[in-house]
PDB file of C-alpha atoms in Angstrom:
ATOM      1  CA  MET Z  24       7.415  21.867 -33.572  1.00 93.00           C
ATOM      2  CA  VAL Z  25      11.150  21.732 -34.044  1.00 95.00           C
ATOM      3  CA  ILE Z  26      12.401  18.881 -36.269  1.00 95.00           C
ATOM      4  CA  GLY Z  27      15.973  17.691 -36.140  1.00 95.00           C
ATOM      5  CA  ASP Z  28      17.575  15.700 -38.893  1.00 94.00           C
ATOM      6  CA  LEU Z  29      21.122  14.904 -39.725  1.00 93.00           C
ATOM      7  CA  LYS Z  30      20.594  16.584 -43.035  1.00 94.00           C
ATOM      8  CA  GLN Z  31      19.408  20.220 -42.819  1.00 94.00           C
ATOM      9  CA  GLU Z  32      17.400  20.060 -46.042  1.00 95.00           C
ATOM     10  CA  GLN Z  33      15.424  17.063 -44.930  1.00 94.00           C
ATOM     11  CA  ALA Z  34      14.482  18.684 -41.668  1.00 95.00           C
ATOM     12  CA  GLU Z  35      13.505  21.825 -43.502  1.00 96.00           C
ATOM     13  CA  SER Z  36      11.427  19.866 -45.958  1.00 95.00           C
ATOM     14  CA  ALA Z  37       9.466  18.246 -43.137  1.00 95.00           C
ATOM     15  CA  ALA Z  38       8.920  21.578 -41.446  1.00 95.00           C
ATOM     16  CA  THR Z  39       7.661  23.060 -44.696  1.00 96.00           C
ATOM     17  CA  GLU Z  40       5.031  20.310 -45.090  1.00 95.00           C
ATOM     18  CA  ILE Z  41       3.791  20.980 -41.509  1.00 95.00           C
ATOM     19  CA  THR Z  42       3.629  24.690 -42.175  1.00 95.00           C
ATOM     20  CA  ALA Z  43       1.749  24.180 -45.397  1.00 95.00           C
ATOM     21  CA  ALA Z  44      -0.796  22.076 -43.513  1.00 95.00           C
ATOM     22  CA  GLY Z  45      -1.424  24.990 -41.093  1.00 95.00           C
ATOM     23  CA  GLY Z  46       0.999  24.114 -38.349  1.00 94.00           C
ATOM     24  CA  ARG Z  47       4.140  25.807 -37.020  1.00 94.00           C
ATOM     25  CA  ALA Z  48       7.526  24.206 -37.510  1.00 95.00           C
ATOM     26  CA  MET Z  49      11.162  24.721 -38.250  1.00 94.00           C
ATOM     27  CA  GLY Z  50      13.844  22.255 -39.237  1.00 96.00           C
ATOM     28  CA  LEU Z  51      17.346  22.139 -37.846  1.00 96.00           C
ATOM     29  CA  ALA Z  52      20.411  19.939 -38.468  1.00 96.00           C
ATOM     30  CA  VAL Z  53      21.244  17.781 -35.492  1.00 95.00           C
ATOM     31  CA  ASP Z  54      23.836  15.018 -35.035  1.00 96.00           C
ATOM     32  CA  ALA Z  55      22.512  12.446 -32.556  1.00 95.00           C
ATOM     33  CA  MET Z  56      25.930  11.191 -31.839  1.00 95.00           C
ATOM     34  CA  ASP Z  57      27.031  14.671 -30.624  1.00 96.00           C
ATOM     35  CA  GLU Z  58      25.782  15.770 -27.144  1.00 96.00           C
ATOM     36  CA  ALA Z  59      26.119  19.456 -27.818  1.00 97.00           C
ATOM     37  CA  SER Z  60      24.122  19.136 -30.948  1.00 97.00           C
ATOM     38  CA  ILE Z  61      21.120  17.548 -29.205  1.00 96.00           C
ATOM     39  CA  ILE Z  62      21.245  20.066 -26.340  1.00 97.00           C
ATOM     40  CA  ALA Z  63      21.268  22.926 -28.925  1.00 96.00           C
ATOM     41  CA  LEU Z  64      18.193  21.437 -30.688  1.00 96.00           C
ATOM     42  CA  VAL Z  65      16.230  21.460 -27.358  1.00 96.00           C
ATOM     43  CA  GLU Z  66      17.342  24.973 -26.564  1.00 96.00           C
ATOM     44  CA  ALA Z  67      16.423  26.145 -29.988  1.00 96.00           C
ATOM     45  CA  ALA Z  68      12.833  24.852 -29.522  1.00 95.00           C
ATOM     46  CA  VAL Z  69      12.513  26.669 -26.092  1.00 96.00           C
ATOM     47  CA  ASP Z  70      13.974  29.867 -27.623  1.00 95.00           C
ATOM     48  CA  LYS Z  71      11.583  29.736 -30.486  1.00 94.00           C
ATOM     49  CA  TYR Z  72       8.303  28.788 -28.720  1.00 94.00           C
ATOM     50  CA  GLY Z  73       9.001  29.777 -25.095  1.00 94.00           C
ATOM     51  CA  ALA Z  74       8.545  26.383 -23.523  1.00 94.00           C
ATOM     52  CA  LEU Z  75       8.899  22.694 -24.188  1.00 93.00           C
ATOM     53  CA  HIS Z  76       6.004  20.221 -23.747  1.00 90.00           C
ATOM     54  CA  ILE Z  77       7.020  17.125 -25.799  1.00 91.00           C
ATOM     55  CA  MET Z  78      10.335  15.546 -26.548  1.00 92.00           C
ATOM     56  CA  CYS Z  79      10.489  12.740 -29.135  1.00 92.00           C
ATOM     57  CA  ASN Z  80      13.731  10.705 -29.201  1.00 93.00           C
ATOM     58  CA  HIS Z  81      13.336   8.978 -32.504  1.00 91.00           C
ATOM     59  CA  VAL Z  82      16.647   7.724 -33.777  1.00 88.00           C
ATOM     60  CA  GLY Z  83      18.397   4.408 -34.081  1.00 88.00           C
ATOM     61  CA  GLY Z  84      19.594   1.510 -36.122  1.00 91.00           C
ATOM     62  CA  SER Z  85      22.775  -0.451 -36.587  1.00 92.00           C
ATOM     63  CA  ASN Z  86      24.916  -1.857 -39.440  1.00 93.00           C
ATOM     64  CA  PRO Z  87      23.453  -5.310 -40.078  1.00 93.00           C
ATOM     65  CA  ARG Z  88      26.743  -6.335 -41.828  1.00 94.00           C
ATOM     66  CA  LYS Z  89      28.611  -5.742 -38.619  1.00 95.00           C
ATOM     67  CA  ASP Z  90      25.939  -6.229 -35.966  1.00 93.00           C
ATOM     68  CA  LEU Z  91      25.668 -10.004 -36.052  1.00 93.00           C
ATOM     69  CA  ASP Z  92      25.488 -12.700 -33.428  1.00 93.00           C
ATOM     70  CA  LEU Z  93      27.641 -12.433 -30.325  1.00 92.00           C
ATOM     71  CA  LEU Z  94      30.639 -14.355 -31.542  1.00 94.00           C
ATOM     72  CA  ARG Z  95      30.703 -12.423 -34.924  1.00 95.00           C
ATOM     73  CA  LEU Z  96      29.715  -9.035 -33.543  1.00 95.00           C
ATOM     74  CA  ASP Z  97      32.080  -6.081 -34.405  1.00 95.00           C
ATOM     75  CA  MET Z  98      32.671  -4.375 -31.078  1.00 97.00           C
ATOM     76  CA  ASP Z  99      33.269  -1.008 -32.572  1.00 97.00           C
ATOM     77  CA  GLU Z 100      29.773  -1.337 -34.203  1.00 96.00           C
ATOM     78  CA  PHE Z 101      28.417  -2.389 -30.773  1.00 96.00           C
ATOM     79  CA  ASP Z 102      29.802   0.844 -29.165  1.00 97.00           C
ATOM     80  CA  ARG Z 103      28.467   2.921 -32.069  1.00 96.00           C
ATOM     81  CA  THR Z 104      25.036   1.365 -31.796  1.00 96.00           C
ATOM     82  CA  MET Z 105      24.885   2.119 -28.012  1.00 96.00           C
ATOM     83  CA  ARG Z 106      25.853   5.707 -28.703  1.00 96.00           C
ATOM     84  CA  LEU Z 107      23.311   6.177 -31.458  1.00 95.00           C
ATOM     85  CA  ASN Z 108      20.414   4.430 -29.702  1.00 95.00           C
ATOM     86  CA  VAL Z 109      20.845   4.696 -26.041  1.00 95.00           C
ATOM     87  CA  ARG Z 110      23.206   7.623 -25.272  1.00 96.00           C
ATOM     88  CA  SER Z 111      21.290   9.911 -27.558  1.00 96.00           C
ATOM     89  CA  THR Z 112      18.109   9.138 -25.782  1.00 95.00           C
ATOM     90  CA  VAL Z 113      19.650   9.759 -22.450  1.00 96.00           C
ATOM     91  CA  VAL Z 114      21.165  13.106 -23.647  1.00 97.00           C
ATOM     92  CA  GLY Z 115      17.817  14.251 -25.214  1.00 95.00           C
ATOM     93  CA  SER Z 116      15.855  13.237 -22.133  1.00 93.00           C
ATOM     94  CA  ARG Z 117      18.261  15.013 -19.823  1.00 94.00           C
ATOM     95  CA  ALA Z 118      18.185  18.132 -21.951  1.00 96.00           C
ATOM     96  CA  ALA Z 119      14.388  18.205 -22.133  1.00 93.00           C
ATOM     97  CA  LEU Z 120      13.323  17.222 -18.583  1.00 91.00           C
ATOM     98  CA  PRO Z 121      14.101  20.572 -16.820  1.00 91.00           C
ATOM     99  CA  HIS Z 122      12.050  22.362 -19.381  1.00 92.00           C
ATOM    100  CA  LEU Z 123       9.148  19.957 -19.022  1.00 88.00           C
ATOM    101  CA  ILE Z 124       9.158  20.508 -15.317  1.00 87.00           C
ATOM    102  CA  ALA Z 125       9.338  24.201 -15.802  1.00 88.00           C
ATOM    103  CA  ALA Z 126       6.273  24.015 -18.104  1.00 87.00           C
ATOM    104  CA  GLY Z 127       4.309  22.075 -15.454  1.00 83.00           C
ATOM    105  CA  GLY Z 128       4.441  18.801 -17.176  1.00 80.00           C
ATOM    106  CA  GLY Z 129       4.813  17.078 -20.580  1.00 83.00           C
ATOM    107  CA  SER Z 130       5.842  13.975 -22.320  1.00 85.00           C
ATOM    108  CA  ILE Z 131       9.047  12.291 -23.491  1.00 88.00           C
ATOM    109  CA  ILE Z 132       8.413   9.788 -26.289  1.00 88.00           C
ATOM    110  CA  ASN Z 133      11.212   7.205 -26.959  1.00 90.00           C
ATOM    111  CA  THR Z 134      11.117   5.066 -30.119  1.00 86.00           C
ATOM    112  CA  ALA Z 135      12.170   1.530 -29.246  1.00 85.00           C
ATOM    113  CA  SER Z 136      11.550  -1.687 -31.164  1.00 81.00           C
ATOM    114  CA  VAL Z 137      10.205  -5.145 -30.760  1.00 72.00           C
ATOM    115  CA  GLY Z 138      13.853  -6.056 -31.067  1.00 73.00           C
ATOM    116  CA  GLY Z 139      14.161  -4.870 -27.525  1.00 74.00           C
ATOM    117  CA  LEU Z 140      11.369  -7.125 -26.385  1.00 73.00           C
ATOM    118  CA  SER Z 141      12.239 -10.421 -28.108  1.00 70.00           C
ATOM    119  CA  GLU Z 142      15.188 -12.423 -29.138  1.00 71.00           C
ATOM    120  CA  ASP Z 143      16.655 -12.692 -32.689  1.00 70.00           C
ATOM    121  CA  PHE Z 144      19.397 -14.531 -34.434  1.00 70.00           C
ATOM    122  CA  LEU Z 145      21.425 -11.463 -35.471  1.00 81.00           C
ATOM    123  CA  GLN Z 146      21.720  -7.805 -34.458  1.00 90.00           C
ATOM    124  CA  VAL Z 147      22.543  -8.445 -30.877  1.00 92.00           C
ATOM    125  CA  ALA Z 148      23.787  -4.794 -30.464  1.00 92.00           C
ATOM    126  CA  TYR Z 149      20.508  -3.296 -31.744  1.00 91.00           C
ATOM    127  CA  GLY Z 150      18.278  -5.451 -29.688  1.00 91.00           C
ATOM    128  CA  THR Z 151      20.323  -4.824 -26.548  1.00 93.00           C
ATOM    129  CA  ALA Z 152      20.255  -1.078 -27.295  1.00 93.00           C
ATOM    130  CA  LYS Z 153      16.482  -0.968 -27.718  1.00 92.00           C
ATOM    131  CA  ALA Z 154      15.899  -3.029 -24.536  1.00 91.00           C
ATOM    132  CA  ALA Z 155      17.971  -0.353 -22.745  1.00 93.00           C
ATOM    133  CA  VAL Z 156      15.748   2.351 -24.188  1.00 92.00           C
ATOM    134  CA  ILE Z 157      12.665   0.561 -22.893  1.00 90.00           C
ATOM    135  CA  ARG Z 158      14.191   0.132 -19.397  1.00 90.00           C
ATOM    136  CA  LEU Z 159      15.366   3.776 -19.312  1.00 90.00           C
ATOM    137  CA  THR Z 160      11.873   4.842 -20.064  1.00 87.00           C
ATOM    138  CA  GLN Z 161      10.628   2.955 -16.941  1.00 84.00           C
ATOM    139  CA  TYR Z 162      13.456   4.208 -14.763  1.00 84.00           C
ATOM    140  CA  VAL Z 163      12.945   7.869 -15.614  1.00 82.00           C
ATOM    141  CA  ALA Z 164       9.226   7.510 -15.186  1.00 80.00           C
ATOM    142  CA  ILE Z 165       9.621   6.316 -11.650  1.00 78.00           C
ATOM    143  CA  THR Z 166      12.252   8.851 -10.615  1.00 77.00           C
ATOM    144  CA  HIS Z 167      10.805  11.954 -12.132  1.00 74.00           C
ATOM    145  CA  CYS Z 168       7.070  11.329 -11.734  1.00 67.00           C
ATOM    146  CA  HIS Z 169       7.266  10.520  -7.993  1.00 57.00           C
ATOM    147  CA  SER Z 170      10.645  11.088  -6.374  1.00 43.00           C
ATOM    148  CA  LEU Z 171      10.567  14.768  -7.681  1.00 43.00           C
ATOM    149  CA  GLY Z 172       6.858  15.086  -7.218  1.00 47.00           C
ATOM    150  CA  GLN Z 173       6.107  15.640 -10.983  1.00 51.00           C
ATOM    151  CA  PRO Z 174       3.083  13.412 -11.649  1.00 53.00           C
ATOM    152  CA  ARG Z 175       2.465  15.226 -14.878  1.00 54.00           C
ATOM    153  CA  ILE Z 176       5.784  14.097 -16.516  1.00 55.00           C
ATOM    154  CA  LEU Z 177       4.987  11.151 -18.730  1.00 55.00           C
ATOM    155  CA  ARG Z 178       7.513   8.799 -20.349  1.00 53.00           C
ATOM    156  CA  ARG Z 179       6.322   6.847 -23.348  1.00 53.00           C
ATOM    157  CA  ARG Z 180       7.914   4.169 -25.413  1.00 51.00           C
ATOM    158  CA  CYS Z 181       6.826   3.223 -28.935  1.00 52.00           C
ATOM    159  CA  CYS Z 182       7.722  -0.317 -30.022  1.00 50.00           C
ATOM    160  CA  ILE Z 183       7.411  -0.804 -33.739  1.00 45.00           C
ATOM    161  CA  SER Z 184       7.770  -4.129 -35.377  1.00 42.00           C
ATOM    162  CA  HIS Z 185       8.201  -2.802 -38.977  1.00 43.00           C
ATOM    163  CA  PRO Z 186       9.303   0.570 -40.409  1.00 43.00           C
ATOM    164  CA  MET Z 187       6.262   2.488 -41.569  1.00 42.00           C
ATOM    165  CA  ASN Z 188       7.302   2.857 -45.203  1.00 42.00           C
ATOM    166  CA  PRO Z 189       5.276   2.060 -48.334  1.00 41.00           C
ATOM    167  CA  VAL Z 190       6.769  -1.435 -48.534  1.00 33.00           C
ATOM    168  CA  MET Z 191       6.048  -2.331 -44.935  1.00 36.00           C
ATOM    169  CA  SER Z 192       2.881  -0.161 -44.442  1.00 40.00           C
ATOM    170  CA  ARG Z 193       0.893  -3.349 -43.333  1.00 38.00           C
ATOM    171  CA  GLY Z 194       3.238  -4.231 -40.579  1.00 39.00           C
ATOM    172  CA  ASN Z 195       2.266  -4.193 -36.963  1.00 38.00           C
ATOM    173  CA  ALA Z 196       2.977  -1.548 -34.380  1.00 38.00           C
ATOM    174  CA  TRP Z 197       2.246  -1.435 -30.628  1.00 39.00           C
ATOM    175  CA  TRP Z 198       2.440   1.548 -28.275  1.00 41.00           C
ATOM    176  CA  TRP Z 199       2.851   1.386 -24.554  1.00 40.00           C
ATOM    177  CA  THR Z 200       2.466   4.305 -22.285  1.00 41.00           C
ATOM    178  CA  VAL Z 201       4.090   4.584 -18.795  1.00 40.00           C
ATOM    179  CA  GLU Z 202       1.701   6.587 -16.809  1.00 39.00           C
ATOM    180  CA  CYS Z 203       2.309   8.203 -13.406  1.00 41.00           C
ATOM    181  CA  PRO Z 204      -0.910   9.415 -11.931  1.00 40.00           C
ATOM    182  CA  ALA Z 205      -0.480  11.226  -8.574  1.00 39.00           C
ATOM    183  CA  THR Z 206      -2.736   8.676  -6.823  1.00 37.00           C
ATOM    184  CA  HIS Z 207      -0.882   5.632  -8.139  1.00 37.00           C
ATOM    185  CA  PRO Z 208       2.208   4.399  -6.088  1.00 38.00           C
ATOM    186  CA  LEU Z 209       4.109   3.236  -9.113  1.00 36.00           C
ATOM    187  CA  PRO Z 210       3.943   3.658 -12.926  1.00 36.00           C
ATOM    188  CA  ARG Z 211       1.573   1.323 -14.686  1.00 35.00           C
ATOM    189  CA  THR Z 212       2.013   0.046 -18.189  1.00 32.00           C
ATOM    190  CA  VAL Z 213      -0.982   0.630 -20.423  1.00 33.00           C
ATOM    191  CA  GLU Z 214      -1.370  -0.654 -23.995  1.00 33.00           C
ATOM    192  CA  THR Z 215      -2.748   2.510 -25.580  1.00 32.00           C
ATOM    193  CA  SER Z 216      -2.968   1.633 -29.207  1.00 34.00           C
ATOM    194  CA  SER Z 217      -2.418  -1.254 -31.582  1.00 34.00           C
ATOM    195  CA  ARG Z 218      -2.331  -1.348 -35.381  1.00 36.00           C
ATOM    196  CA  ARG Z 219      -3.254  -4.632 -37.014  1.00 36.00           C
ATOM    197  CA  SER Z 220      -2.150  -6.452 -33.943  1.00 35.00           C
ATOM    198  CA  ARG Z 221      -1.971 -10.217 -34.216  1.00 37.00           C
ATOM    199  CA  ARG Z 222      -1.047 -10.679 -30.466  1.00 38.00           C
ATOM    200  CA  PRO Z 223      -3.459 -12.734 -28.566  1.00 35.00           C
ATOM    201  CA  GLU Z 224      -5.699 -10.788 -26.150  1.00 38.00           C
ATOM    202  CA  SER Z 225      -4.352 -13.007 -23.339  1.00 40.00           C
ATOM    203  CA  LYS Z 226      -0.797 -11.764 -24.095  1.00 40.00           C
ATOM    204  CA  LEU Z 227      -1.824  -8.125 -23.834  1.00 37.00           C
ATOM    205  CA  LYS Z 228      -3.510  -8.835 -20.506  1.00 41.00           C
ATOM    206  CA  GLN Z 229      -0.332 -10.612 -19.247  1.00 44.00           C
ATOM    207  CA  ALA Z 230       1.744  -7.616 -20.276  1.00 41.00           C
ATOM    208  CA  GLU Z 231      -0.496  -5.240 -18.287  1.00 42.00           C
ATOM    209  CA  GLN Z 232      -0.410  -7.545 -15.295  1.00 47.00           C
ATOM    210  CA  ARG Z 233       3.347  -7.702 -15.302  1.00 50.00           C
ATOM    211  CA  GLY Z 234       3.728  -3.929 -15.574  1.00 50.00           C
ATOM    212  CA  PRO Z 235       6.882  -2.150 -16.464  1.00 46.00           C
TER     213      PRO Z 235
END
């Protein structure tokens, strides 16, 4: 595993924990706002381990003091939020995809948010960005699972309702997987896991019936 963090010491600390538990990992500094930095991270993983099987685009956020409702939204913050949340995911996916194809298949996991699934009073930029991440996941699944004949490339999006920290550790989280089996004409959305979910079963069924 190769871990990228804006701060080198935090990336190395996480890698040390994994190594101490018996895994293999290294930590590198990466700037998600810089395309070259993201590409270098992917290439470092391939150079280190010889192949790439999973890419996790786990970055995002916005400044809640500037990301307000539409009339009070700071447009510079809107542009920054799109670069941080959406463009970084596009760049990471583009960099990883050729290596996944070369490896015979793999997964790209994108962290989204329930903010991209439902409306809110504030943070219009963040919600819009995460909605774009969800839609990007679906587009790439269709294109690269079927048009390029790669049924083993999976695109996953993880929608988390609260950050998993000690304060919010009892929050809800839902995971959806966009699967592309070779015998299925289009990707189908499958709810693969739920954590303390309070969503009615009928809502889950409706989501599956609607598909991506």
